[in-house]
Amino acid sequence: MGGGGPAILLVAAVLVAGAAVCDGQLKVGFYSKSCPTAESTVASVVRQFADADSTILPALVRLQFHDCFVKGCDGSVLIKGGNNNAEVDNNKHQGLRGLDVVESIKQQLEAECPGVVSCADIVVLASRDAVAFTGGPSFDVPTGRRDGRSSNLRDADVLPDVKDSIDVLRSKFAANGLDDKDLVLLSSAHTVGTTACFFLQDRLYNFPLPGGGRGADPTIPESLLSELQSRCAPGDFNTRLPLDRGSEGEFDTSILRNIRNGFAIIASDAALYNATATVRVVDTYSSMLSTFFGPYFRQDFADAIVKMGSIGVLTGGAGEVRKVCSKFN
């Protein structure tokens, strides 16, 4: 999931009903007595960072995805190892941002409620607020996660890759209890934010061609190909491009219409239109009628985020509550 770029929009006053209680001991309002200011503090700090740099918002959503997909939502991606052997050091986390936001929130919460709020919950709450601050839905998320006690470089190999086929993507999501609908909805987070040319190099210049050899992905429309190649020259890894062409500043279903019409920017988004099961989901949400008659994209997106937030959680006496998010206690 890309991290980068929308201007902050007015938060839509839509409260979407997420699951009130999830598996285990997660529940909405877990800190209501032990740290009543927890959620408002998270929102306040996220807003402060976003006011200085709005590109941090989609980056925070990506951070949750990268944490939850590797051994569950346990804050393991936040650990900084001294020998480049921590989870965050894996190349799959290329360009990951927002760890400083989480650490800033943690410092403030430790001053307010020492040893109470987990880093894993901060990641999920910050992602929830980031969605709302980009103009997406506002919704409740259950809390009560504990922080994991391990973080290993190779654990992150399981993360989806931009070059994964649709079958591989479906398999990786299924391994985390997420279905085809969740795959499409969570990929729709690309409605805001940007991607680095690093993730486009193979698709533009080194794609395996049907007749042999390598070149540009032949499924990219000619007009889009020339546009992308003009902005991402060979060897350019750092220039950033919007993931949702023409609508990168708004949280909407434009990303799905772009995927349907062949204008996906990264290969893993384009792959969603390569299997009947995901094509059906893309078509359903990208239809103009769905706005009025359902399925309702904003509510379903929120539900998918909440579902992702329950992957492999530690609760009760498992794990720990870190004092500093980048270090085990």
Short mmCIF file of C-alpha atoms in Angstrom, two decimals:
data_model
loop_
_atom_site.label_atom_id
_atom_site.label_comp_id
_atom_site.label_asym_id
_atom_site.label_seq_id
_atom_site.Cartn_x
_atom_site.Cartn_y
_atom_site.Cartn_z
CA MET A 1 0.00 0.00 0.00
CA GLY A 2 1.46 3.40 -1.02
CA GLY A 3 2.30 6.12 1.43
CA GLY A 4 2.20 9.69 0.30
CA GLY A 5 0.08 12.54 -0.82
CA PRO A 6 -3.43 13.83 -0.39
CA ALA A 7 -4.31 17.27 0.85
CA ILE A 8 -6.35 17.02 4.02
CA LEU A 9 -10.02 17.15 3.26
CA LEU A 10 -12.90 17.84 5.58
CA VAL A 11 -13.71 14.71 7.51
CA ALA A 12 -17.03 13.35 6.35
CA ALA A 13 -19.40 13.09 9.27
CA VAL A 14 -20.22 9.49 8.65
CA LEU A 15 -20.06 7.03 11.49
CA VAL A 16 -19.70 3.55 10.10
CA ALA A 17 -20.59 0.68 12.34
CA GLY A 18 -17.55 -1.54 12.65
CA ALA A 19 -17.69 -4.76 14.59
CA ALA A 20 -18.43 -3.78 18.16
CA VAL A 21 -16.57 -6.72 19.64
CA CYS A 22 -13.98 -8.85 17.89
CA ASP A 23 -12.49 -12.23 18.71
CA GLY A 24 -10.48 -12.63 21.87
CA GLN A 25 -10.58 -9.72 24.26
CA LEU A 26 -10.63 -6.84 21.80
CA LYS A 27 -13.47 -4.41 22.32
CA VAL A 28 -14.42 -0.89 21.38
CA GLY A 29 -13.50 1.46 24.21
CA PHE A 30 -11.00 -0.90 25.84
CA TYR A 31 -9.15 2.07 27.38
CA SER A 32 -12.26 4.03 28.43
CA LYS A 33 -11.43 3.59 32.13
CA SER A 34 -7.70 2.79 32.16
CA CYS A 35 -6.73 5.66 29.84
CA PRO A 36 -9.78 7.74 28.87
CA THR A 37 -7.76 10.16 26.73
CA ALA A 38 -6.07 7.42 24.66
CA GLU A 39 -8.08 7.73 21.45
CA SER A 40 -8.34 11.52 21.51
CA THR A 41 -4.58 11.78 22.07
CA VAL A 42 -3.89 9.56 19.06
CA ALA A 43 -6.20 11.66 16.88
CA SER A 44 -4.64 14.91 18.10
CA VAL A 45 -1.07 13.83 17.34
CA VAL A 46 -2.02 12.41 13.94
CA ARG A 47 -3.68 15.73 13.11
CA GLN A 48 -0.57 17.66 14.18
CA PHE A 49 1.68 15.59 11.92
CA ALA A 50 -0.82 15.79 9.04
CA ASP A 51 -1.03 19.57 9.33
CA ALA A 52 2.74 19.67 8.77
CA ASP A 53 2.76 17.01 6.02
CA SER A 54 -0.49 15.54 4.69
CA THR A 55 1.35 12.70 2.96
CA ILE A 56 1.74 11.04 6.36
CA LEU A 57 -1.94 10.03 6.35
CA PRO A 58 -1.88 7.28 3.69
CA ALA A 59 1.52 6.29 5.07
CA LEU A 60 -0.11 5.50 8.43
CA VAL A 61 -2.71 3.29 6.75
CA ARG A 62 0.11 1.47 4.96
CA LEU A 63 1.92 1.06 8.29
CA GLN A 64 -1.04 -0.85 9.74
CA PHE A 65 -1.19 -3.10 6.68
CA HIS A 66 2.52 -3.88 6.98
CA ASP A 67 2.24 -4.59 10.71
CA CYS A 68 -0.88 -6.76 10.59
CA PHE A 69 0.20 -8.88 7.60
CA VAL A 70 3.37 -10.07 9.35
CA LYS A 71 2.56 -12.32 12.34
CA GLY A 72 -0.53 -10.24 13.15
CA CYS A 73 -1.18 -6.76 14.52
CA ASP A 74 1.44 -6.84 17.28
CA GLY A 75 3.60 -3.77 16.64
CA SER A 76 6.53 -5.93 15.51
CA VAL A 77 7.20 -3.68 12.51
CA LEU A 78 8.10 -0.86 14.92
CA ILE A 79 11.10 -2.63 16.44
CA LYS A 80 14.49 -1.28 15.37
CA GLY A 81 17.26 -3.88 15.51
CA GLY A 82 20.91 -3.00 15.75
CA ASN A 83 22.08 -5.42 13.07
CA ASN A 84 19.56 -4.78 10.29
CA ASN A 85 17.83 -8.03 11.21
CA ALA A 86 14.49 -6.68 12.47
CA GLU A 87 11.25 -7.02 10.53
CA VAL A 88 11.35 -3.37 9.45
CA ASP A 89 14.71 -3.95 7.71
CA ASN A 90 13.14 -6.27 5.12
CA ASN A 91 13.03 -4.79 1.59
CA LYS A 92 9.30 -5.49 1.52
CA HIS A 93 8.98 -2.50 3.88
CA GLN A 94 10.65 -0.17 1.37
CA GLY A 95 9.65 3.45 2.06
CA LEU A 96 7.66 2.63 5.20
CA ARG A 97 6.83 5.78 7.14
CA GLY A 98 4.91 6.82 10.24
CA LEU A 99 7.02 5.12 12.89
CA ASP A 100 7.94 8.54 14.29
CA VAL A 101 4.25 9.42 14.57
CA VAL A 102 3.58 6.26 16.57
CA GLU A 103 6.57 6.95 18.84
CA SER A 104 5.40 10.52 19.43
CA ILE A 105 1.92 9.29 20.36
CA LYS A 106 3.45 6.68 22.67
CA GLN A 107 5.55 9.28 24.50
CA GLN A 108 2.48 11.41 25.15
CA LEU A 109 0.40 8.44 26.30
CA GLU A 110 3.18 7.24 28.61
CA ALA A 111 3.04 10.65 30.27
CA GLU A 112 -0.75 10.40 30.62
CA CYS A 113 -1.19 6.68 31.34
CA PRO A 114 2.13 4.88 31.88
CA GLY A 115 2.30 1.28 30.72
CA VAL A 116 -1.31 1.08 29.55
CA VAL A 117 -1.73 1.65 25.81
CA SER A 118 0.05 -0.79 23.49
CA CYS A 119 2.01 0.26 20.44
CA ALA A 120 -0.02 -2.25 18.41
CA ASP A 121 -3.21 -0.39 19.31
CA ILE A 122 -1.61 2.96 18.50
CA VAL A 123 -0.82 1.73 14.98
CA VAL A 124 -4.44 0.67 14.43
CA LEU A 125 -5.94 3.83 15.95
CA ALA A 126 -3.62 6.10 13.98
CA SER A 127 -4.57 4.30 10.76
CA ARG A 128 -8.28 4.68 11.59
CA ASP A 129 -7.85 8.42 12.17
CA ALA A 130 -5.75 8.79 9.01
CA VAL A 131 -8.58 7.29 6.94
CA ALA A 132 -11.04 9.82 8.40
CA PHE A 133 -8.67 12.76 7.96
CA THR A 134 -8.32 12.00 4.23
CA GLY A 135 -12.09 12.29 3.83
CA GLY A 136 -12.79 8.60 4.34
CA PRO A 137 -15.26 7.09 6.79
CA SER A 138 -15.09 7.58 10.55
CA PHE A 139 -15.55 4.33 12.44
CA ASP A 140 -14.95 2.55 15.73
CA VAL A 141 -12.11 0.06 16.09
CA PRO A 142 -11.83 -2.45 18.89
CA THR A 143 -8.71 -2.19 21.04
CA GLY A 144 -6.94 -4.29 23.63
CA ARG A 145 -4.01 -5.60 21.57
CA ARG A 146 -0.71 -6.39 23.24
CA ASP A 147 2.74 -5.91 21.75
CA GLY A 148 4.71 -8.84 20.39
CA ARG A 149 8.11 -9.90 21.70
CA SER A 150 9.75 -10.86 18.41
CA SER A 151 10.69 -9.07 15.19
CA ASN A 152 12.68 -10.93 12.55
CA LEU A 153 13.85 -9.83 9.12
CA ARG A 154 12.60 -12.88 7.22
CA ASP A 155 9.13 -12.80 8.81
CA ALA A 156 8.21 -9.97 6.41
CA ASP A 157 8.85 -12.14 3.33
CA VAL A 158 5.15 -13.06 3.47
CA LEU A 159 4.04 -9.51 2.60
CA PRO A 160 2.26 -9.08 -0.74
CA ASP A 161 4.50 -7.78 -3.51
CA VAL A 162 3.64 -5.45 -6.40
CA LYS A 163 4.75 -8.22 -8.77
CA ASP A 164 2.52 -10.92 -7.26
CA SER A 165 -0.01 -12.57 -9.56
CA ILE A 166 -3.67 -12.42 -8.61
CA ASP A 167 -3.51 -16.05 -7.44
CA VAL A 168 -0.60 -15.28 -5.12
CA LEU A 169 -2.33 -12.16 -3.79
CA ARG A 170 -5.52 -14.10 -3.08
CA SER A 171 -3.51 -16.81 -1.33
CA LYS A 172 -1.63 -14.34 0.88
CA PHE A 173 -4.84 -12.59 1.90
CA ALA A 174 -6.60 -15.91 2.54
CA ALA A 175 -3.73 -16.97 4.81
CA ASN A 176 -4.70 -14.02 7.02
CA GLY A 177 -8.41 -14.81 6.98
CA LEU A 178 -9.21 -12.19 4.35
CA ASP A 179 -11.33 -12.95 1.29
CA ASP A 180 -11.53 -11.56 -2.25
CA LYS A 181 -13.79 -8.74 -1.14
CA ASP A 182 -11.28 -7.72 1.54
CA LEU A 183 -8.45 -7.88 -1.02
CA VAL A 184 -10.23 -5.41 -3.29
CA LEU A 185 -11.39 -3.14 -0.48
CA LEU A 186 -8.01 -2.92 1.24
CA SER A 187 -6.29 -2.30 -2.11
CA SER A 188 -8.76 0.56 -2.50
CA ALA A 189 -6.81 2.42 0.18
CA HIS A 190 -4.73 3.42 -2.84
CA THR A 191 -7.48 5.95 -3.57
CA VAL A 192 -5.17 8.35 -1.68
CA GLY A 193 -1.41 8.46 -1.59
CA THR A 194 1.49 7.92 -3.93
CA THR A 195 3.98 5.26 -4.94
CA ALA A 196 7.68 5.54 -5.69
CA CYS A 197 8.97 4.79 -9.19
CA PHE A 198 10.93 1.99 -7.49
CA PHE A 199 7.72 -0.07 -7.56
CA LEU A 200 7.13 0.62 -11.27
CA GLN A 201 10.51 -0.13 -12.79
CA ASP A 202 9.80 -3.77 -13.61
CA ARG A 203 6.33 -3.05 -14.98
CA LEU A 204 7.64 -0.30 -17.25
CA TYR A 205 10.97 -1.71 -18.40
CA ASN A 206 11.54 -5.29 -17.28
CA PHE A 207 8.21 -7.08 -17.69
CA PRO A 208 8.44 -10.65 -19.10
CA LEU A 209 6.84 -10.53 -22.56
CA PRO A 210 4.70 -13.37 -24.01
CA GLY A 211 7.06 -13.93 -26.95
CA GLY A 212 10.19 -13.78 -24.83
CA GLY A 213 12.37 -10.88 -23.84
CA ARG A 214 11.46 -8.05 -21.52
CA GLY A 215 9.90 -4.62 -21.89
CA ALA A 216 6.78 -2.73 -20.81
CA ASP A 217 3.71 -4.56 -19.53
CA PRO A 218 1.63 -4.91 -22.73
CA THR A 219 -1.63 -4.45 -20.80
CA ILE A 220 -0.81 -0.80 -20.00
CA PRO A 221 -2.73 1.51 -22.36
CA GLU A 222 -0.38 3.42 -24.67
CA SER A 223 -1.38 6.82 -23.31
CA LEU A 224 -0.74 5.74 -19.72
CA LEU A 225 2.52 4.00 -20.62
CA SER A 226 4.01 7.10 -22.22
CA GLU A 227 2.89 9.19 -19.24
CA LEU A 228 4.43 6.78 -16.72
CA GLN A 229 7.69 6.37 -18.63
CA SER A 230 8.05 10.13 -18.95
CA ARG A 231 7.75 10.48 -15.17
CA CYS A 232 9.64 7.33 -14.14
CA ALA A 233 12.82 7.08 -16.21
CA PRO A 234 14.85 3.85 -16.12
CA GLY A 235 16.72 3.70 -12.81
CA ASP A 236 14.58 6.41 -11.17
CA PHE A 237 13.54 4.91 -7.84
CA ASN A 238 12.52 8.02 -5.93
CA THR A 239 10.04 10.08 -7.97
CA ARG A 240 6.54 9.63 -6.59
CA LEU A 241 3.32 9.25 -8.57
CA PRO A 242 -0.33 9.21 -7.46
CA LEU A 243 -1.75 5.71 -7.14
CA ASP A 244 -5.23 6.91 -8.12
CA ARG A 245 -4.71 8.74 -11.39
CA GLY A 246 -6.86 11.86 -11.61
CA SER A 247 -8.35 11.58 -8.12
CA GLU A 248 -5.47 11.18 -5.72
CA GLY A 249 -6.76 13.88 -3.35
CA GLU A 250 -10.14 12.30 -2.66
CA PHE A 251 -11.23 9.18 -0.84
CA ASP A 252 -13.55 7.61 -3.41
CA THR A 253 -14.07 4.66 -5.77
CA SER A 254 -12.11 6.26 -8.61
CA ILE A 255 -9.26 3.82 -7.92
CA LEU A 256 -11.60 0.92 -8.75
CA ARG A 257 -12.81 2.56 -11.95
CA ASN A 258 -9.18 3.10 -12.95
CA ILE A 259 -8.46 -0.58 -12.30
CA ARG A 260 -11.52 -1.62 -14.31
CA ASN A 261 -10.53 0.63 -17.23
CA GLY A 262 -6.89 -0.49 -17.35
CA PHE A 263 -5.42 2.59 -15.69
CA ALA A 264 -4.04 0.98 -12.52
CA ILE A 265 -0.59 2.34 -11.72
CA ILE A 266 1.05 -0.58 -9.92
CA ALA A 267 0.92 -4.16 -11.14
CA SER A 268 -0.75 -5.58 -8.02
CA ASP A 269 -3.70 -3.19 -8.48
CA ALA A 270 -3.95 -4.12 -12.16
CA ALA A 271 -3.93 -7.80 -11.15
CA LEU A 272 -7.29 -7.34 -9.43
CA TYR A 273 -8.87 -7.39 -12.88
CA ASN A 274 -7.25 -10.72 -13.77
CA ALA A 275 -9.52 -13.13 -11.88
CA THR A 276 -13.28 -13.51 -12.09
CA ALA A 277 -13.72 -13.41 -8.31
CA THR A 278 -12.00 -10.03 -7.88
CA VAL A 279 -13.31 -8.60 -11.18
CA ARG A 280 -16.82 -9.10 -9.82
CA VAL A 281 -15.99 -7.15 -6.65
CA VAL A 282 -14.27 -4.32 -8.55
CA ASP A 283 -17.22 -4.02 -10.92
CA THR A 284 -19.74 -4.01 -8.08
CA TYR A 285 -18.13 -1.12 -6.20
CA SER A 286 -17.13 0.89 -9.27
CA SER A 287 -20.72 0.97 -10.54
CA MET A 288 -22.34 4.38 -10.07
CA LEU A 289 -25.47 2.61 -8.85
CA SER A 290 -23.68 1.20 -5.80
CA THR A 291 -23.63 4.70 -4.30
CA PHE A 292 -27.40 4.55 -4.02
CA PHE A 293 -28.28 0.86 -3.85
CA GLY A 294 -25.17 -0.78 -2.37
CA PRO A 295 -22.93 -2.40 -1.70
CA TYR A 296 -21.74 0.64 0.19
CA PHE A 297 -18.03 1.19 -0.35
CA ARG A 298 -17.30 3.42 2.64
CA GLN A 299 -18.96 1.12 5.16
CA ASP A 300 -17.46 -2.02 3.66
CA PHE A 301 -13.99 -0.43 3.51
CA ALA A 302 -14.23 0.38 7.22
CA ASP A 303 -15.34 -3.17 7.99
CA ALA A 304 -12.36 -4.55 6.03
CA ILE A 305 -9.94 -2.33 7.99
CA VAL A 306 -11.47 -3.52 11.28
CA LYS A 307 -11.22 -7.14 10.09
CA MET A 308 -7.57 -6.68 9.15
CA GLY A 309 -6.95 -5.18 12.59
CA SER A 310 -7.96 -8.45 14.26
CA ILE A 311 -5.35 -10.61 12.49
CA GLY A 312 -3.23 -12.63 14.94
CA VAL A 313 -3.73 -10.28 17.87
CA LEU A 314 -2.21 -10.86 21.29
CA THR A 315 -4.58 -10.15 24.18
CA GLY A 316 -4.90 -10.69 27.91
CA GLY A 317 -1.59 -11.76 29.43
CA ALA A 318 0.13 -12.52 26.11
CA GLY A 319 2.92 -10.27 24.86
CA GLU A 320 3.64 -7.01 26.64
CA VAL A 321 2.88 -3.29 26.60
CA ARG A 322 6.11 -1.64 25.48
CA LYS A 323 7.36 1.50 27.15
CA VAL A 324 9.05 2.57 23.90
CA CYS A 325 7.60 1.29 20.64
CA SER A 326 10.94 0.69 18.92
CA LYS A 327 12.32 -1.49 21.74
CA PHE A 328 11.18 -4.56 23.64
CA ASN A 329 10.81 -4.01 27.39
#
